[in-house]
mmCIF file of C-alpha atoms in Angstrom:
data_model
loop_
_atom_site.group_PDB
_atom_site.id
_atom_site.type_symbol
_atom_site.label_atom_id
_atom_site.label_comp_id
_atom_site.label_asym_id
_atom_site.label_seq_id
_atom_site.Cartn_x
_atom_site.Cartn_y
_atom_site.Cartn_z
ATOM 1 C CA MET A 1 66.019 2.399 2.070
ATOM 2 C CA SER A 2 63.609 4.130 4.478
ATOM 3 C CA SER A 3 64.814 5.413 7.809
ATOM 4 C CA PRO A 4 64.071 3.260 10.879
ATOM 5 C CA LEU A 5 63.085 6.435 12.712
ATOM 6 C CA ARG A 6 60.883 9.281 11.566
ATOM 7 C CA LEU A 7 60.234 12.703 13.018
ATOM 8 C CA THR A 8 56.845 14.298 12.412
ATOM 9 C CA HIS A 9 54.954 17.198 13.958
ATOM 10 C CA ASP A 10 51.388 17.462 15.157
ATOM 11 C CA GLY A 11 51.128 21.187 15.689
ATOM 12 C CA PRO A 12 53.303 22.003 18.716
ATOM 13 C CA LEU A 13 54.017 18.327 19.448
ATOM 14 C CA ALA A 14 56.993 16.563 17.849
ATOM 15 C CA VAL A 15 56.547 12.813 17.410
ATOM 16 C CA LEU A 16 59.550 10.513 17.001
ATOM 17 C CA THR A 17 58.503 7.060 15.826
ATOM 18 C CA MET A 18 60.612 3.899 15.615
ATOM 19 C CA ASP A 19 59.452 1.892 12.612
ATOM 20 C CA SER A 20 61.898 -0.843 11.668
ATOM 21 C CA PRO A 21 59.885 -4.071 11.533
ATOM 22 C CA PRO A 22 59.632 -6.599 12.867
ATOM 23 C CA LEU A 23 61.551 -5.836 16.091
ATOM 24 C CA ASN A 24 62.804 -2.223 15.930
ATOM 25 C CA LEU A 25 66.306 -3.474 16.685
ATOM 26 C CA PHE A 26 69.101 -1.060 17.469
ATOM 27 C CA ASP A 27 71.618 -1.610 14.724
ATOM 28 C CA LEU A 28 73.992 0.972 13.267
ATOM 29 C CA ALA A 29 71.264 2.437 11.055
ATOM 30 C CA MET A 30 68.930 2.883 14.008
ATOM 31 C CA TRP A 31 71.617 4.568 16.103
ATOM 32 C CA ASP A 32 72.615 6.845 13.236
ATOM 33 C CA ALA A 33 68.973 7.855 12.811
ATOM 34 C CA TRP A 34 68.608 8.583 16.526
ATOM 35 C CA GLU A 35 71.765 10.681 16.512
ATOM 36 C CA ALA A 36 70.541 12.709 13.551
ATOM 37 C CA GLU A 37 66.994 13.256 14.792
ATOM 38 C CA VAL A 38 67.994 14.187 18.342
ATOM 39 C CA ALA A 39 70.477 16.665 16.867
ATOM 40 C CA ARG A 40 67.623 18.202 14.859
ATOM 41 C CA LEU A 41 65.458 18.442 17.962
ATOM 42 C CA SER A 42 68.301 20.005 19.941
ATOM 43 C CA ALA A 43 68.826 22.643 17.253
ATOM 44 C CA ASP A 44 65.114 23.471 17.081
ATOM 45 C CA PRO A 45 63.327 22.219 20.218
ATOM 46 C CA PRO A 46 59.586 21.599 19.972
ATOM 47 C CA ARG A 47 57.130 22.467 22.743
ATOM 48 C CA ALA A 48 56.972 18.770 23.675
ATOM 49 C CA LEU A 49 58.258 15.465 22.301
ATOM 50 C CA LEU A 50 56.470 12.130 22.157
ATOM 51 C CA ILE A 51 58.553 9.014 21.425
ATOM 52 C CA ARG A 52 56.639 5.952 20.283
ATOM 53 C CA ALA A 53 56.979 2.857 18.118
ATOM 54 C CA GLU A 54 55.106 1.033 15.409
ATOM 55 C CA GLY A 55 54.750 -2.722 15.375
ATOM 56 C CA ARG A 56 54.206 -5.613 17.730
ATOM 57 C CA VAL A 57 57.039 -4.556 20.047
ATOM 58 C CA VAL A 58 58.556 -1.212 20.951
ATOM 59 C CA SER A 59 62.036 -2.715 20.573
ATOM 60 C CA ALA A 60 63.667 -6.081 21.137
ATOM 61 C CA GLY A 61 66.868 -4.219 21.959
ATOM 62 C CA VAL A 62 70.303 -4.198 20.382
ATOM 63 C CA ASP A 63 71.042 -6.287 17.317
ATOM 64 C CA VAL A 64 73.541 -8.816 18.721
ATOM 65 C CA GLN A 65 75.524 -8.632 15.496
ATOM 66 C CA VAL A 66 76.663 -5.173 16.679
ATOM 67 C CA PHE A 67 78.551 -6.791 19.548
ATOM 68 C CA ALA A 68 80.149 -9.317 17.207
ATOM 69 C CA ASP A 69 81.290 -6.572 14.841
ATOM 70 C CA THR A 70 82.599 -4.087 17.435
ATOM 71 C CA ASP A 71 86.377 -3.682 17.333
ATOM 72 C CA PRO A 72 87.596 -3.775 20.969
ATOM 73 C CA ALA A 73 90.027 -0.973 20.152
ATOM 74 C CA GLU A 74 87.092 1.250 19.151
ATOM 75 C CA ALA A 75 84.603 0.137 21.808
ATOM 76 C CA GLU A 76 85.086 3.121 24.101
ATOM 77 C CA SER A 77 84.462 5.692 21.373
ATOM 78 C CA PHE A 78 81.557 3.639 19.993
ATOM 79 C CA TRP A 79 79.687 3.538 23.304
ATOM 80 C CA ALA A 80 80.593 7.133 24.127
ATOM 81 C CA ARG A 81 78.815 8.131 20.926
ATOM 82 C CA GLN A 82 75.681 6.175 21.846
ATOM 83 C CA LEU A 83 75.682 7.630 25.360
ATOM 84 C CA GLN A 84 75.768 11.108 23.847
ATOM 85 C CA ILE A 85 72.387 10.379 22.235
ATOM 86 C CA THR A 86 70.941 9.660 25.671
ATOM 87 C CA GLN A 87 72.505 12.802 27.105
ATOM 88 C CA ALA A 88 71.260 15.000 24.258
ATOM 89 C CA LEU A 89 67.738 13.613 24.595
ATOM 90 C CA GLU A 90 67.826 14.225 28.334
ATOM 91 C CA ALA A 91 69.055 17.805 27.800
ATOM 92 C CA LEU A 92 66.144 18.888 25.585
ATOM 93 C CA PRO A 93 64.416 21.858 27.257
ATOM 94 C CA CYS A 94 60.918 20.598 26.450
ATOM 95 C CA PRO A 95 58.831 17.878 28.153
ATOM 96 C CA THR A 96 59.652 14.446 26.716
ATOM 97 C CA VAL A 97 57.323 11.439 26.895
ATOM 98 C CA PHE A 98 58.267 7.849 26.032
ATOM 99 C CA ALA A 99 55.266 5.651 25.223
ATOM 100 C CA ALA A 100 55.683 1.872 25.522
ATOM 101 C CA HIS A 101 52.804 -0.252 24.288
ATOM 102 C CA SER A 102 54.679 -3.562 24.574
ATOM 103 C CA LEU A 103 58.146 -5.109 24.971
ATOM 104 C CA THR A 104 60.879 -2.484 25.506
ATOM 105 C CA LEU A 105 64.395 -3.828 25.925
ATOM 106 C CA THR A 106 67.962 -2.558 26.386
ATOM 107 C CA ALA A 107 68.740 0.531 24.268
ATOM 108 C CA ALA A 108 65.090 1.523 23.901
ATOM 109 C CA PHE A 109 64.548 1.239 27.657
ATOM 110 C CA GLU A 110 67.680 3.291 28.273
ATOM 111 C CA LEU A 111 66.373 6.059 26.017
ATOM 112 C CA ALA A 112 63.030 5.879 27.808
ATOM 113 C CA LEU A 113 64.849 6.490 31.081
ATOM 114 C CA ALA A 114 66.329 9.667 29.593
ATOM 115 C CA CYS A 115 62.827 11.061 29.075
ATOM 116 C CA ASP A 116 60.909 13.125 31.604
ATOM 117 C CA LEU A 117 57.924 10.801 31.635
ATOM 118 C CA ILE A 118 57.401 7.147 30.744
ATOM 119 C CA VAL A 119 53.871 5.969 30.013
ATOM 120 C CA ALA A 120 52.939 2.408 29.165
ATOM 121 C CA ALA A 121 50.279 -0.199 28.739
ATOM 122 C CA ALA A 122 50.057 -2.150 31.997
ATOM 123 C CA SER A 123 51.056 -5.356 30.197
ATOM 124 C CA ALA A 124 54.133 -3.807 28.535
ATOM 125 C CA ARG A 125 57.413 -5.356 29.632
ATOM 126 C CA PHE A 126 60.773 -3.706 30.169
ATOM 127 C CA GLY A 127 64.229 -5.153 30.580
ATOM 128 C CA LEU A 128 67.943 -4.437 30.595
ATOM 129 C CA VAL A 129 69.046 -7.887 29.498
ATOM 130 C CA GLU A 130 72.650 -7.261 28.486
ATOM 131 C CA ARG A 131 73.812 -9.985 30.881
ATOM 132 C CA LYS A 132 72.774 -12.476 28.189
ATOM 133 C CA VAL A 133 75.839 -11.378 26.225
ATOM 134 C CA ALA A 134 78.008 -10.746 29.320
ATOM 135 C CA PHE A 135 77.631 -6.991 28.929
ATOM 136 C CA THR A 136 76.198 -4.099 30.917
ATOM 137 C CA PRO A 137 73.816 -1.344 29.758
ATOM 138 C CA SER A 138 76.022 1.262 28.098
ATOM 139 C CA MET A 139 73.644 4.049 27.124
ATOM 140 C CA GLY A 140 73.204 5.243 30.694
ATOM 141 C CA GLY A 141 70.249 3.090 31.680
ATOM 142 C CA THR A 142 71.631 1.680 34.922
ATOM 143 C CA GLN A 143 72.322 5.026 36.555
ATOM 144 C CA ARG A 144 69.080 6.584 35.336
ATOM 145 C CA LEU A 145 67.140 3.611 36.645
ATOM 146 C CA ALA A 146 68.927 4.088 39.978
ATOM 147 C CA GLU A 147 67.787 7.733 39.983
ATOM 148 C CA ARG A 148 64.172 6.670 39.613
ATOM 149 C CA ALA A 149 63.965 3.447 41.606
ATOM 150 C CA GLY A 150 67.077 3.393 43.782
ATOM 151 C CA PRO A 151 70.385 1.530 43.447
ATOM 152 C CA ALA A 152 69.097 -1.783 44.824
ATOM 153 C CA ARG A 153 66.369 -2.008 42.196
ATOM 154 C CA ALA A 154 68.808 -0.982 39.452
ATOM 155 C CA ARG A 155 71.213 -3.741 40.471
ATOM 156 C CA GLU A 156 68.369 -6.242 40.629
ATOM 157 C CA LEU A 157 67.024 -5.448 37.193
ATOM 158 C CA VAL A 158 70.410 -5.382 35.470
ATOM 159 C CA MET A 159 72.026 -8.312 37.283
ATOM 160 C CA THR A 160 69.059 -10.674 36.907
ATOM 161 C CA GLY A 161 68.284 -9.599 33.354
ATOM 162 C CA ALA A 162 64.620 -10.217 34.123
ATOM 163 C CA GLN A 163 61.746 -8.525 32.340
ATOM 164 C CA TYR A 164 59.351 -6.467 34.433
ATOM 165 C CA ARG A 165 55.792 -5.469 33.676
ATOM 166 C CA ALA A 166 54.970 -1.792 33.440
ATOM 167 C CA SER A 167 52.593 -2.163 36.370
ATOM 168 C CA THR A 168 55.518 -3.254 38.561
ATOM 169 C CA LEU A 169 57.715 -0.422 37.335
ATOM 170 C CA ALA A 170 54.897 2.012 38.071
ATOM 171 C CA GLU A 171 54.999 0.841 41.687
ATOM 172 C CA TRP A 172 58.765 1.501 41.683
ATOM 173 C CA GLY A 173 58.329 5.025 40.333
ATOM 174 C CA VAL A 174 59.940 4.246 36.971
ATOM 175 C CA VAL A 175 56.744 4.386 34.876
ATOM 176 C CA ASN A 176 54.619 7.483 35.426
ATOM 177 C CA ALA A 177 51.253 6.415 34.048
ATOM 178 C CA LEU A 178 49.466 3.309 32.769
ATOM 179 C CA PHE A 179 46.948 3.451 29.923
ATOM 180 C CA GLU A 180 44.562 0.899 28.456
ATOM 181 C CA PRO A 181 45.940 -0.901 25.399
ATOM 182 C CA ALA A 182 42.722 -0.583 23.365
ATOM 183 C CA ASP A 183 43.193 3.150 22.765
ATOM 184 C CA PHE A 184 46.783 3.459 23.927
ATOM 185 C CA HIS A 185 48.211 5.572 21.115
ATOM 186 C CA GLU A 186 45.266 7.991 21.105
ATOM 187 C CA THR A 187 45.434 8.453 24.877
ATOM 188 C CA VAL A 188 49.188 8.950 24.805
ATOM 189 C CA SER A 189 48.935 11.526 22.029
ATOM 190 C CA ALA A 190 46.386 13.506 24.036
ATOM 191 C CA TYR A 191 48.592 13.245 27.133
ATOM 192 C CA ALA A 192 51.620 14.590 25.268
ATOM 193 C CA MET A 193 49.602 17.254 23.478
ATOM 194 C CA ARG A 194 48.475 18.643 26.823
ATOM 195 C CA LEU A 195 52.136 19.169 27.707
ATOM 196 C CA ALA A 196 52.854 20.731 24.316
ATOM 197 C CA ALA A 197 50.005 23.203 24.797
ATOM 198 C CA GLY A 198 51.228 24.169 28.261
ATOM 199 C CA PRO A 199 53.669 26.812 29.509
ATOM 200 C CA SER A 200 56.821 25.644 27.784
ATOM 201 C CA VAL A 201 59.127 28.167 29.470
ATOM 202 C CA ALA A 202 57.877 27.045 32.886
ATOM 203 C CA HIS A 203 58.323 23.391 31.868
ATOM 204 C CA ALA A 204 61.940 24.112 30.936
ATOM 205 C CA ALA A 205 62.432 25.780 34.313
ATOM 206 C CA THR A 206 61.034 22.734 36.087
ATOM 207 C CA LYS A 207 63.466 20.506 34.208
ATOM 208 C CA ARG A 208 66.353 22.791 35.163
ATOM 209 C CA ILE A 209 65.438 22.678 38.850
ATOM 210 C CA VAL A 210 65.023 18.893 38.893
ATOM 211 C CA ARG A 211 68.372 18.475 37.134
ATOM 212 C CA ALA A 212 70.059 20.733 39.683
ATOM 213 C CA TYR A 213 68.595 18.578 42.448
ATOM 214 C CA LEU A 214 69.769 15.360 40.806
ATOM 215 C CA ASP A 215 73.247 16.779 40.309
ATOM 216 C CA GLY A 216 73.695 18.342 43.732
ATOM 217 C CA GLY A 217 70.724 17.758 46.010
ATOM 218 C CA VAL A 218 68.266 20.205 47.542
ATOM 219 C CA SER A 219 70.908 22.872 48.180
ATOM 220 C CA ALA A 220 71.908 22.907 44.495
ATOM 221 C CA ALA A 221 68.279 23.242 43.418
ATOM 222 C CA ASP A 222 67.733 25.996 45.980
ATOM 223 C CA ALA A 223 70.728 27.845 44.554
ATOM 224 C CA VAL A 224 69.219 28.131 41.065
ATOM 225 C CA LEU A 225 65.600 28.612 42.108
ATOM 226 C CA PRO A 226 65.428 32.379 42.803
ATOM 227 C CA GLN A 227 66.997 33.314 39.470
ATOM 228 C CA THR A 228 64.829 30.778 37.649
ATOM 229 C CA ALA A 229 61.686 32.149 39.282
ATOM 230 C CA ALA A 230 62.700 35.714 38.447
ATOM 231 C CA GLU A 231 63.208 34.780 34.800
ATOM 232 C CA LEU A 232 59.707 33.301 34.684
ATOM 233 C CA VAL A 233 58.169 36.420 36.220
ATOM 234 C CA ARG A 234 59.496 38.418 33.284
ATOM 235 C CA THR A 235 57.910 36.172 30.623
ATOM 236 C CA GLU A 236 54.826 37.049 28.590
ATOM 237 C CA ASP A 237 53.370 33.625 29.341
ATOM 238 C CA HIS A 238 53.462 34.197 33.089
ATOM 239 C CA ARG A 239 51.914 37.656 32.892
ATOM 240 C CA ALA A 240 49.164 36.458 30.530
ATOM 241 C CA ALA A 241 48.365 33.430 32.680
ATOM 242 C CA VAL A 242 48.150 35.507 35.865
ATOM 243 C CA ALA A 243 45.812 37.993 34.165
ATOM 244 C CA ALA A 244 43.654 35.176 32.785
ATOM 245 C CA PHE A 245 43.490 33.480 36.187
ATOM 246 C CA LEU A 246 42.330 36.700 37.838
ATOM 247 C CA SER A 247 39.669 37.369 35.186
ATOM 248 C CA ASP A 248 38.492 33.846 34.323
ATOM 249 C CA GLY A 249 39.523 31.676 37.261
ATOM 250 C CA PRO A 250 41.763 28.591 37.494
ATOM 251 C CA GLU A 251 40.221 26.926 34.436
ATOM 252 C CA HIS A 252 41.308 29.760 32.145
ATOM 253 C CA ARG A 253 42.378 28.887 28.607
ATOM 254 C CA THR A 254 45.587 30.725 27.920
ATOM 255 C CA THR A 255 47.466 30.270 24.674
ATOM 256 C CA TYR A 256 51.108 30.109 25.649
ATOM 257 C CA LEU A 257 53.669 31.696 23.356
ATOM 258 C CA GLY A 258 56.831 30.167 24.772
ATOM 259 C CA ARG A 259 58.263 33.512 25.816
#
């Protein structure tokens, strides 16, 4: 049986693709595949990661049979394991992009919220609809949505269980960019490739500073900034980019080495 998730590489860009037709449901096989592939990425981080899906929908969410089969005595450990996937994805040092061309529900939306950037077709729809089974998002989606859009919006989306268009979520600051559906996958690949070709050490530093801010506010980010900046000054990428800027101007084409 083929895996519902496959990891490929396009030069410096890693591409993680959900491909479990017709609905890319999160069942045990899908979660196991996510756990394995994110572990691989953590052990050997790429320069950037693009997450996408094949098929009519990105994901119709969690297979409801999972809820029926979950032993209440094991529920805490089960959901702790799934949350660890979200946390590991979020902790990757490289830029991560989640591309949603259509419907993106529950677990898939929660994983999208763990990524640095979410891009979507304007007509794509997102939802945390766990209320339909008297549940709450348990892969970290609620709190990560609150980070992006504020607690009132997070409560609204989760408590109503409504589906929201990507264009609305872009207004809320949840979706970063909207692309035309006709050439969506090509545009997204180019978008992610630009990140992969960029200064990966500086990208990792940016992620570290933003995380410090989210964990402890401006003062926490300020506390790590001088050391982070000093580390960047010592990198080959920084020195090469400065030299190229001085000789060729701001449109210089530097090949970054990641060191």
